[in-house]
Coordinates of C-alpha atoms in Angstrom, one line a residue:
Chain Q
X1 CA 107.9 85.4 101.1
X2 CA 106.9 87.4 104.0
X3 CA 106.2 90.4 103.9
X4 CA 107.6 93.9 105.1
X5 CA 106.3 95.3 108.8
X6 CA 103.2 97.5 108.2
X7 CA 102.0 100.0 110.8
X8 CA 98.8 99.0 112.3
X9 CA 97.2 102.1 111.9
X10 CA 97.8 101.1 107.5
X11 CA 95.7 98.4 108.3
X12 CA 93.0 99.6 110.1
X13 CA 92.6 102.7 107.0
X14 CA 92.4 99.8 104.7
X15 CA 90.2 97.9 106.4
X16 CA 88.2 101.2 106.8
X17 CA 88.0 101.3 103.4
X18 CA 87.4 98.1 102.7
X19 CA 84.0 98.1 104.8
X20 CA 82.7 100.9 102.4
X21 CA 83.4 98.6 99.3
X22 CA 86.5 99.7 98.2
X23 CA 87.8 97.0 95.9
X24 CA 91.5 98.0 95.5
X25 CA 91.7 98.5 99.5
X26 CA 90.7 95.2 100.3
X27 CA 93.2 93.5 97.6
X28 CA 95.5 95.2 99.2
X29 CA 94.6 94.7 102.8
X30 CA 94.2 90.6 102.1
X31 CA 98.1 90.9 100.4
X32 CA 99.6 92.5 103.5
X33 CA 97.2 89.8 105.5
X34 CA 98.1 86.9 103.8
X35 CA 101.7 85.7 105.1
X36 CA 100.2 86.6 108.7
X37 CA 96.7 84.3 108.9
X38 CA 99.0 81.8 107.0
X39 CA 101.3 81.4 109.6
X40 CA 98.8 81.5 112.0
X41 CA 97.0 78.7 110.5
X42 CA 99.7 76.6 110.0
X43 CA 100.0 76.7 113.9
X44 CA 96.8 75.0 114.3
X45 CA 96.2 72.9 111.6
X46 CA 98.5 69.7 111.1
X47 CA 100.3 69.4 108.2
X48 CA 100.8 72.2 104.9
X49 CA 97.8 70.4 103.0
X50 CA 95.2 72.8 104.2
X51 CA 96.5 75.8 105.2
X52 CA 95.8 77.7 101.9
X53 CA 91.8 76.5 102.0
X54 CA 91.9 77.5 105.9
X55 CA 93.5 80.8 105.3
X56 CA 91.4 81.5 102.4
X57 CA 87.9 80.7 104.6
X58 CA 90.2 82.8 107.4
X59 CA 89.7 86.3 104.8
X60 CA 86.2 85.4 104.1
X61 CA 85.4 85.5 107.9
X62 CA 87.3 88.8 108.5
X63 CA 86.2 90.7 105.5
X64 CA 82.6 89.6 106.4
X65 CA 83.5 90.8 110.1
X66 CA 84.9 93.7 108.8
X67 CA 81.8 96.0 110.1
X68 CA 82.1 95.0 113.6
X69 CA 86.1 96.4 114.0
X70 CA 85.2 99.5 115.9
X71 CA 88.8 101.0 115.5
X72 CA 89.8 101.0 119.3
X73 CA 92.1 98.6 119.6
X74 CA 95.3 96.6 117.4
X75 CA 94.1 95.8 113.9
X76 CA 96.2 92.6 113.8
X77 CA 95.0 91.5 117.1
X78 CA 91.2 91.9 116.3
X79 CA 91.9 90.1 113.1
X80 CA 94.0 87.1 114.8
X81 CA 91.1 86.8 116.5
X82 CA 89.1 86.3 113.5
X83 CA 91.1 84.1 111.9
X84 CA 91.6 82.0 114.7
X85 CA 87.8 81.3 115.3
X86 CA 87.8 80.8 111.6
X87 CA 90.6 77.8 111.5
X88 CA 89.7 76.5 114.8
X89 CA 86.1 75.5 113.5
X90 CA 86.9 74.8 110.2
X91 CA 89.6 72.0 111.7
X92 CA 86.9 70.7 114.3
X93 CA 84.2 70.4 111.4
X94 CA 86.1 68.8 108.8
X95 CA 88.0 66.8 111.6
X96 CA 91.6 67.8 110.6
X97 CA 92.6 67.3 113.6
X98 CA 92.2 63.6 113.8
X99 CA 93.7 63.6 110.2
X100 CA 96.8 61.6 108.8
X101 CA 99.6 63.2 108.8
X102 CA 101.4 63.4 105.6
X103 CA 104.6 65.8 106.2
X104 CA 106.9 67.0 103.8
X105 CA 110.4 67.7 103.8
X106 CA 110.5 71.9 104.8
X107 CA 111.7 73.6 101.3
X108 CA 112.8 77.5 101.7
X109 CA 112.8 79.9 99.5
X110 CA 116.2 80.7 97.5
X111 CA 115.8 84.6 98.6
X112 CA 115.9 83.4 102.2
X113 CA 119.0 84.0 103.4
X114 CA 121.0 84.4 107.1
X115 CA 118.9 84.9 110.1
X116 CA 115.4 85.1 108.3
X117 CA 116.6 81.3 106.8
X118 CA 117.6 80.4 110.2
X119 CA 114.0 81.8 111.8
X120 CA 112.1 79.6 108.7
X121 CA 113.8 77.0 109.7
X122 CA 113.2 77.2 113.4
X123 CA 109.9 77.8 112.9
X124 CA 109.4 74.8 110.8
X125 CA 110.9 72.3 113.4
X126 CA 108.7 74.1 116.3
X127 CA 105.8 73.1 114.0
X128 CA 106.8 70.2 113.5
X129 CA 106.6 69.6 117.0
X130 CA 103.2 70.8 117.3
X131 CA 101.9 68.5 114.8
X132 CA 102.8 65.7 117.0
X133 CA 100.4 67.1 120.0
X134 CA 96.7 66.7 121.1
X135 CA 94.6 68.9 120.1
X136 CA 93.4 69.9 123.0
X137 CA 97.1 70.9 124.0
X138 CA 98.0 72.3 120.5
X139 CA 94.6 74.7 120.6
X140 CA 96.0 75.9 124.5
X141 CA 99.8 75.9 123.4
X142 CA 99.1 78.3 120.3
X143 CA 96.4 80.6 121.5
X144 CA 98.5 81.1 125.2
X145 CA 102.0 81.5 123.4
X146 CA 101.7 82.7 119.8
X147 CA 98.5 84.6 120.6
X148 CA 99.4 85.9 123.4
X149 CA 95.8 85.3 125.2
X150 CA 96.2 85.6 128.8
X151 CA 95.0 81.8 130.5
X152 CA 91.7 83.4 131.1
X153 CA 91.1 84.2 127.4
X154 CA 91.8 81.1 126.5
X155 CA 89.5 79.6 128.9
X156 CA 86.5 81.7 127.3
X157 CA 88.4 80.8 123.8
X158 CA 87.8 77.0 124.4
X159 CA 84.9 77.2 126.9
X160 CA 86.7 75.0 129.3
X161 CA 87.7 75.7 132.4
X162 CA 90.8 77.9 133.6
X163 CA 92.4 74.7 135.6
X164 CA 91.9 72.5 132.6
X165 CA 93.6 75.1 130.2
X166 CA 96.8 75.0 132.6
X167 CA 96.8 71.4 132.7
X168 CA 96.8 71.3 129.0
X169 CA 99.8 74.3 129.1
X170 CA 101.5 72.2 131.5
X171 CA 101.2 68.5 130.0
X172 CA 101.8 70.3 126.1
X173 CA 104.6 72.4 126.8
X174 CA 106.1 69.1 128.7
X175 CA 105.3 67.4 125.5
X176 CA 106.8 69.9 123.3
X177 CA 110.2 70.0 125.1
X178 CA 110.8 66.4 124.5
X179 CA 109.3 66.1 121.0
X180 CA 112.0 68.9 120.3
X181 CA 114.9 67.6 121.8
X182 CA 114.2 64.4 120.5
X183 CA 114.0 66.4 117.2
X184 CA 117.3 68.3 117.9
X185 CA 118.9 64.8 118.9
X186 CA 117.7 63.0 115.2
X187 CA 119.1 66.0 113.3
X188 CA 122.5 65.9 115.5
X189 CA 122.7 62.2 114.9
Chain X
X1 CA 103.3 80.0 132.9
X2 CA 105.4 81.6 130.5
X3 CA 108.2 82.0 133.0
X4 CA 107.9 78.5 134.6
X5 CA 108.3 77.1 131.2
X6 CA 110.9 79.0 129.9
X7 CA 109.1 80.2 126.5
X8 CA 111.1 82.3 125.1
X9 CA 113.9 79.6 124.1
X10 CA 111.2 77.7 122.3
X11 CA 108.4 79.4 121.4
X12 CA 109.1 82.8 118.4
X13 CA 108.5 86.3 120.3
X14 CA 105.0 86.8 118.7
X15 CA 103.0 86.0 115.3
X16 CA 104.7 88.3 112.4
X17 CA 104.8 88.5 109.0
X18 CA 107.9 86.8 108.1
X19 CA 108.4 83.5 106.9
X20 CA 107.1 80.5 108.5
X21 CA 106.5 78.3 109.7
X22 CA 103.9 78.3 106.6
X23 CA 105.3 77.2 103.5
X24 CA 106.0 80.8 101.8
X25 CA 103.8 81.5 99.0
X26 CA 105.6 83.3 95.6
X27 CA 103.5 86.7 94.2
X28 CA 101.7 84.8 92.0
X29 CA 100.3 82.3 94.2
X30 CA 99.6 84.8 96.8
X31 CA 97.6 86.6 93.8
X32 CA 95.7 84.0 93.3
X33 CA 94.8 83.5 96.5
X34 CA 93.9 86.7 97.0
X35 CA 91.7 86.8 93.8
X36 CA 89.8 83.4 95.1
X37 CA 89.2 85.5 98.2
X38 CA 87.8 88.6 96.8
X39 CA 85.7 86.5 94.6
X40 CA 83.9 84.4 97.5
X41 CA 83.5 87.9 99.1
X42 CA 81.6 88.6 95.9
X43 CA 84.4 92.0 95.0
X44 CA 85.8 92.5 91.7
X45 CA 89.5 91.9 91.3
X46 CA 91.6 95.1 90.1
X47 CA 93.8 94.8 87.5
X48 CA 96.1 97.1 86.5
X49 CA 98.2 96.4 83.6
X50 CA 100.2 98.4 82.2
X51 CA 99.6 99.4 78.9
X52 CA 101.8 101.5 76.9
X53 CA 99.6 102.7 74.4
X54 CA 98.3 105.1 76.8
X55 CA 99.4 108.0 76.7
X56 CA 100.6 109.7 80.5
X57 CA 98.1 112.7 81.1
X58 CA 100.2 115.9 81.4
X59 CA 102.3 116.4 85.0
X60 CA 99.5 119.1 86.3
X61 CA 96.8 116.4 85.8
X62 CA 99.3 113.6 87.3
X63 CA 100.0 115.8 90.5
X64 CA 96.4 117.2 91.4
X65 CA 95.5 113.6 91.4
X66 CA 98.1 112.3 93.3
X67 CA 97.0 115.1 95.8
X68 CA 93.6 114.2 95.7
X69 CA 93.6 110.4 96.2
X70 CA 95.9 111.0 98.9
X71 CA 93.7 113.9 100.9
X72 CA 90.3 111.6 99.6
X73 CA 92.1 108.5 101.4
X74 CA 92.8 110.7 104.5
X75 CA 89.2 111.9 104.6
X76 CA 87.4 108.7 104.3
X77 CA 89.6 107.3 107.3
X78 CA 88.3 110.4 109.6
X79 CA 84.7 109.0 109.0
X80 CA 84.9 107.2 111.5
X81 CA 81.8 105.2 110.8
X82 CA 81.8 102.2 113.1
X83 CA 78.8 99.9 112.8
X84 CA 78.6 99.5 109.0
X85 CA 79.1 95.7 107.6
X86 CA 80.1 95.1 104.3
X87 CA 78.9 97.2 101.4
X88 CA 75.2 96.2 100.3
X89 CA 74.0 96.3 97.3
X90 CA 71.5 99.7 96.7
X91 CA 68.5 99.0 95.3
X92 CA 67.1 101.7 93.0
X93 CA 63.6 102.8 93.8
X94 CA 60.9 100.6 91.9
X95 CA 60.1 102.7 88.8
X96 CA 57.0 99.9 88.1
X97 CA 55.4 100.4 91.3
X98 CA 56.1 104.3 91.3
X99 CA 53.9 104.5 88.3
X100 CA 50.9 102.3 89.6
X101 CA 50.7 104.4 92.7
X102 CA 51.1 107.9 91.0
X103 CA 48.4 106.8 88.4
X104 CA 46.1 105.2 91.4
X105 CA 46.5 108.4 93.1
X106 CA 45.4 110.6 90.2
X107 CA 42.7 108.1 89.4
X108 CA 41.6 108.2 92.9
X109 CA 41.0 111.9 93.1
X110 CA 40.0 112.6 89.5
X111 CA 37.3 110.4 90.5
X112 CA 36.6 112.1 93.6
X113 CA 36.5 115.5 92.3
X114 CA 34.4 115.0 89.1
X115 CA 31.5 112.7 91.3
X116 CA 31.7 116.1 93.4
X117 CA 30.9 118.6 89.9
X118 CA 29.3 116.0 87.6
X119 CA 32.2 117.7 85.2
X120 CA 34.0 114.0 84.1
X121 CA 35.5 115.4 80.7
X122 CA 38.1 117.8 82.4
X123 CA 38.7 115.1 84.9
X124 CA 39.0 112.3 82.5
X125 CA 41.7 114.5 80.6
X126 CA 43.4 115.1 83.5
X127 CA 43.8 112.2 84.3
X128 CA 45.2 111.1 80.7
X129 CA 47.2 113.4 80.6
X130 CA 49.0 112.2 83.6
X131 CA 49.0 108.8 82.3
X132 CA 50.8 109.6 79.1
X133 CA 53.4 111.9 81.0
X134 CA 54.1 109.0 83.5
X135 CA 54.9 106.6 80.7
X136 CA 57.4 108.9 79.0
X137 CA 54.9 110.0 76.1
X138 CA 53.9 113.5 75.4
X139 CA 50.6 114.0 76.9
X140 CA 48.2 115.6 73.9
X141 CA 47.7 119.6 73.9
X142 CA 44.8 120.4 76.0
X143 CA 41.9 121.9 74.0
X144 CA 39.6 123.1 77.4
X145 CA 41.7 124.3 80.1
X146 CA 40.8 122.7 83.6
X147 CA 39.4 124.9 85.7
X148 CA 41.7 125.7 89.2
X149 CA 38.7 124.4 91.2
X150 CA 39.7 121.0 90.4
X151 CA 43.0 121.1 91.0
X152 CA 44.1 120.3 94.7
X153 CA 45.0 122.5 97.3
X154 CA 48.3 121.8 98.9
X155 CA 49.5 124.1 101.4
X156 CA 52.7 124.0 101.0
X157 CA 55.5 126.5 102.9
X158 CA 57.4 129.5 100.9
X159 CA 61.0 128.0 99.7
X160 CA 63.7 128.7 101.6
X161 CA 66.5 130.0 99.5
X162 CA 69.5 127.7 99.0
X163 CA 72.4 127.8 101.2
X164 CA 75.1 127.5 98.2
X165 CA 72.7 130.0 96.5
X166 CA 72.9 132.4 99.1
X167 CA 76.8 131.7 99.5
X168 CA 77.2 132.2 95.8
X169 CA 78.9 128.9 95.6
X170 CA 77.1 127.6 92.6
X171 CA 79.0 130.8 90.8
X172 CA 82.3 129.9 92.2
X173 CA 84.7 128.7 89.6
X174 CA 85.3 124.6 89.2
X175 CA 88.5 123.2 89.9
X176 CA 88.3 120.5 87.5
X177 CA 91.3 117.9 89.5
X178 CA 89.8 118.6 92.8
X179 CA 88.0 115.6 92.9
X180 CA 86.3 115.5 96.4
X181 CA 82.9 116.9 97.1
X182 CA 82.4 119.8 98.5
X183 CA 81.5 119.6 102.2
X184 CA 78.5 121.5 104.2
X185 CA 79.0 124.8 105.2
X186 CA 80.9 126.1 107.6
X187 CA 80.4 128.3 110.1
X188 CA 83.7 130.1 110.8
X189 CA 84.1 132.4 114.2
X190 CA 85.7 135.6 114.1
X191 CA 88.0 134.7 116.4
X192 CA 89.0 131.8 114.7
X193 CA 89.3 133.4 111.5
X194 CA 92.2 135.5 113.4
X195 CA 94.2 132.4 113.8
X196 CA 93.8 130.0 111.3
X197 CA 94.3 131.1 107.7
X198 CA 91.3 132.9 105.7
X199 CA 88.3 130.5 105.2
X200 CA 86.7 131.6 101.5
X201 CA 83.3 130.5 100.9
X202 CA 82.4 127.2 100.6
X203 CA 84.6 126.1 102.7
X204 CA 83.7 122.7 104.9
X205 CA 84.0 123.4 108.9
X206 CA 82.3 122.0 111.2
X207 CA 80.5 123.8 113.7
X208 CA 83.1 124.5 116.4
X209 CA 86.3 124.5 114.6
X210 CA 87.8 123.6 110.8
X211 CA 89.5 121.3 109.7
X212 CA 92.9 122.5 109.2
X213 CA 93.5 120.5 106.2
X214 CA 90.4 121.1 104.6
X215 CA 90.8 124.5 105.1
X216 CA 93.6 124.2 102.6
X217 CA 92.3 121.4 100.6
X218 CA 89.6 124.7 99.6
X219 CA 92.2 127.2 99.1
X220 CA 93.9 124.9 97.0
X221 CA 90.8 124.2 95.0
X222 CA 90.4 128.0 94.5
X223 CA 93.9 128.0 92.9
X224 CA 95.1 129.9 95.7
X225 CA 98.4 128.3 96.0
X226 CA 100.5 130.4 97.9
X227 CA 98.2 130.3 100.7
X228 CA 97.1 127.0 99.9
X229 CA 100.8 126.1 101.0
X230 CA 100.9 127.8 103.8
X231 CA 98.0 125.5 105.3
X232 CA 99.2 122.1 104.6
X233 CA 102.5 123.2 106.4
X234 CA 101.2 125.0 109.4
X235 CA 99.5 120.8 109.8
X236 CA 103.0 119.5 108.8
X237 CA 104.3 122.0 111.5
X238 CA 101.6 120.8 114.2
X239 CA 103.0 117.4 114.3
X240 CA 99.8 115.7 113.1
X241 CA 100.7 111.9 112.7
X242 CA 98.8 109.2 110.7
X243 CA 97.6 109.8 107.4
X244 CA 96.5 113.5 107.9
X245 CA 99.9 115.0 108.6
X246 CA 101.6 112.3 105.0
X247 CA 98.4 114.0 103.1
X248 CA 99.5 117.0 104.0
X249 CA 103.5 116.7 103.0
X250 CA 102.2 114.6 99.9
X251 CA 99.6 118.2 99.2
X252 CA 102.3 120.5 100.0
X253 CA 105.2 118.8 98.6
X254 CA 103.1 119.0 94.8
X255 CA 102.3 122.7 95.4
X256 CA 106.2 123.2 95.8
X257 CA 106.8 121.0 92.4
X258 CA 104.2 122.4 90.7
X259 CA 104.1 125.7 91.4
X260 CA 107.3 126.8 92.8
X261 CA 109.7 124.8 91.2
X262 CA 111.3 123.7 94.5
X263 CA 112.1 120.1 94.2
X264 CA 114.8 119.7 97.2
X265 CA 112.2 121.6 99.0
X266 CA 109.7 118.9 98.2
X267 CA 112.7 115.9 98.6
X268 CA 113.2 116.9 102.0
X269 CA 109.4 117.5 102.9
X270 CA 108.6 113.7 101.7
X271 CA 112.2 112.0 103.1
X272 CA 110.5 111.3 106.7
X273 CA 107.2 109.9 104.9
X274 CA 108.1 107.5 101.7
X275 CA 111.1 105.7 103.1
X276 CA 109.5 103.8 105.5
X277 CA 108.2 100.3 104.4
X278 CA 104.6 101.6 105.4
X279 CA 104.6 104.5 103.3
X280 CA 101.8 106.3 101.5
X281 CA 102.0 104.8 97.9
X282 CA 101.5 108.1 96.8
X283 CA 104.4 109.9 98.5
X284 CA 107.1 107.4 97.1
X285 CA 105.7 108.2 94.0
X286 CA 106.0 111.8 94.4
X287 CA 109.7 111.4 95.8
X288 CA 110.8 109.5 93.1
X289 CA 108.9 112.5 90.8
X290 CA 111.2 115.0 92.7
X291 CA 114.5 113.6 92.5
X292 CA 113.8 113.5 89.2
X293 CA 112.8 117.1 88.6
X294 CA 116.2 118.1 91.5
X295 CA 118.3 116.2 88.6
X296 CA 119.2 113.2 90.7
X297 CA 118.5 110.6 88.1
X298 CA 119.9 107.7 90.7
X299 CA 118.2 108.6 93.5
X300 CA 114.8 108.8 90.9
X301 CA 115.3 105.4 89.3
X302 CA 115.7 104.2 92.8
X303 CA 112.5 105.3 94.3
X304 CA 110.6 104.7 91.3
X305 CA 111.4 101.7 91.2
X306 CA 110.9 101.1 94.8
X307 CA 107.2 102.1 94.4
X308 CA 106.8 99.8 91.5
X309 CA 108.4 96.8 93.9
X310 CA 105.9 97.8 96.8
X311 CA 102.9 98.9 94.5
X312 CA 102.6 96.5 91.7
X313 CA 99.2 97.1 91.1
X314 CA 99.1 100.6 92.3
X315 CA 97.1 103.3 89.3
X316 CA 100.4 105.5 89.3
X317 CA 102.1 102.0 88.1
X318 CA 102.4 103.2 84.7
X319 CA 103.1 106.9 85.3
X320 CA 106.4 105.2 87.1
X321 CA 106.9 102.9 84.7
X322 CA 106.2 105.9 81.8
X323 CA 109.3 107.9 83.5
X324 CA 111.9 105.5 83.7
X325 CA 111.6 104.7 80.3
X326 CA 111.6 108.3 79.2
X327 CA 114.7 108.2 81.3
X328 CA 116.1 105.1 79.5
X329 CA 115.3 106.9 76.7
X330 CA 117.3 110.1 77.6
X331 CA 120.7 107.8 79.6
X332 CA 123.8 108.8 77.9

């Protein structure tokens, strides 16, 4: 289930206290985490299979990074950062992204009800979609629109150049449309 | 980009916390993927279960802690301390190699001195002496003195008295629920002292100006309440946001429970701070405490349950759990 809104600033005591060892801080930093670097690997990786290992090696990387937050700037952001790095080189070592895809059907849970089912839902299809991209594209398309990373950052990101990360915006978002109408069309059909 | 393609019909507004497009997890699996997490990092994994042969520690015990984990979580999030990794390990000094090296050094100079006189016995003794001492046995009674011209001369400067000797701290009376060490001494200007509320001794400051909430945190501690309560809300009237300014609603609301009876006085202190979905663990608590002791047994089931939903593995767990059974207990 997701998880109720927490102020950044919660975060970024816990993580403060977390760095000094504090046991029962950091279960409680990694619960409110959790739902968050899930999602956020699910966008990269393709497919539900990993997303649990990848999140998991996600919390090793940002409790072990936990000394270099310097507290001058958004928790969340820092640690999207984190966990991004994380996924992203854990799907290029173990080559997830050239990797079968073996989709389920999308299940929900029973609590989920009204908008928030509707917002699983859509979220589900636009992932979906993604599975079907490059990787190349998918890497641009999730660090430019979920992440917010202006072009430039994601140049740096991906250590390619800016004019290649637009082309890959361009051709994936092109992609994307179509996969999801074609998507919206099945469904109708 | 993000105009040209028209984002914001396909794409969500941002990364959240709600559901998807990740499969949702339930509480236990998230537990136990929390757990597998802590153990690669090498932490323990808390567990708090409830257990209801313990008995609750009486309400004074129960609100002076509440106060002080609070004020204790406030304080270690001022620290501040920016370049520290992960906890390491301390290792404790090498008793072994402490041993060899005080025992080397008595050898050394034992030897020194008695080549000097040509006097070996005293030296010898001496020396064993130090050697059964080192090892934890009772060194034998010395039969022949040694004579102070073997001994060493250290030059070594006059001792400076003690600074909580001086301030008569160490004769101060011990609160035994204030829990936080006492901070350095302060040094507190006249024209401070005007303003702010009296500073006793002992008191932390730091050298330009104290810390408002400390400043009370050690009145309290002296079991000065009335004062004590004046200071946490003269920093609940100066707006302070964060966790300082919740610390000190959570420090004053307990004073007015505890020691003024006032609990609308504490209901309405703690309202803007333990509704919210972010709010201090402690301070729901407390609410749910002071609807209880204001007679509004909805409103206290409620909260208490509440904090049990959002803190399920919170150390006050019981203490909820402890009063809405004594209040299942007392339900017409």
């Amino acid at each position: 289930m997701g998880s109720p809104k927490v102020d950044d600033h919660v975060l970024a005591e816990l993580a403060a206290l977390a760095s000094e060892g504090d046991a029962h801080a950091t279960q409680r930093l990694f619960r409110m985490l959790v739902p968050r670097v899930r999602n956020l690997v699910r966008y990269v990786v393709r497919g539900d299979r990993d997303v649990d290992d990848l999140a998991q090696e996600a919390l090793v990387a940002l409790f072990r990074g936990l000394g270099s937050y310097r507290g001058d700037g958004r928790f969340r952001a820092w640690a999207d950062r984190v966990v991004i790095r994380s996924a992203l080189r854990a799907i290029k070592k173990r080559r997830l992204h050239d990797a079968p895809l073996r989709e389920q059907d999308a299940d929900f849970p029973a609590e989920c009800q009204g908008d928030a089912r509707d917002s699983y839902l859509w979220r589900r299809t636009l992932v979906r979609c993604l599975d079907e991209l490059p990787w190349e594209q998918r890497q641009a398309v999730v660090l430019h629109f979920v992440l917010d990373f202006t072009v430039p950052d994601v140049a740096s990101e991906l250590g390619v150049p800016v004019e290649t990360v637009r082309s890959r915006l361009r051709i994936g978002m092109r992609k994307l449309k179509a996969r999801f109408a074609g998507d919206l069309e099945r469904r109708a059909g | 980009m993000r105009d040209e393609e028209d984002i914001p019909s396909l794409f969500p507004p941002r990364l959240d916390e709600a559901d998807g497009p990740a499969r949702p997890l339930s509480e236990g699996e998230a537990n136990v993927l929390v757990a597998s997490v802590m153990r690669a990092c090498g932490l323990p994994v808390p567990t708090h279960t409830p257990d209801s042969r313990i008995e609750a520690p009486p309400a004074a015990d129960e609100a002076g802690e509440i106060e002080a984990r609070s004020v204790e979580r406030m304080r270690r999030s001022q620290l501040r301390i920016v370049s520290k990794g992960p906890p390491a390990v301390r290792r404790a000094p090498p008793v072994r190699v402490l041993r060899v090296a005080i025992v080397g050094a008595s050898l050394a100079f034992g030897t020194f001195a008695a080549a000097l006189s040509g006097a070996w016995l005293p030296v010898v003794r001496e020396w064993t002496a130090g050697l059964a001492a080192v090892d934890g046995v009772p060194a034998a009674p010395q039969t022949t003195p040694i004579h102070p011209k073997y001994l060493p001369k250290v030059n070594l400067p006059p001792p400076e008295p003690s600074a909580l000797v001086e301030r008569g701290a160490l004769d101060a009376p011990i609160d035994d629920r204030h829990t936080m060490p006492p901070e350095p001494a302060p040094v507190v200007r006249a024209q401070q002292a005007t303003d702010a509320p009296p500073v006793p001794a002992g008191v932390s400051a730091r050298p330009t100006m104290p810390d408002p909430l400390a400043v009370a945190n050690a009145l309290r501690a002296e079991r000065r309440y009335d004062a004590a309560f004046a200071a946490y809300m003269n920093v609940v009237r100066s707006g302070r946001g964060g966790t300082q300014g919740v610390a000190a609603r959570v420090a004053a609301a307990t004073l007015m429970l505890q020691h003024q009876q006032d609990a609308h006085g504490a209901i309405n202190l703690l309202l803007p701070v333990a509704t919210s979905d972010a709010a201090m663990p402690e301070a729901v608590y407390l609410l749910g405490r002071a609807y209880d002791a204001a007679g509004d047994r909805a409103n206290a089931e409620r909260t208490l349950q509440r904090f049990l939903r959002a803190y399920p593995d919170h150390p006050l767990r019981q203490r909820a759990n402890t009063r809405l059974e004594r209040r299942d207990d007392t339900a017409p």
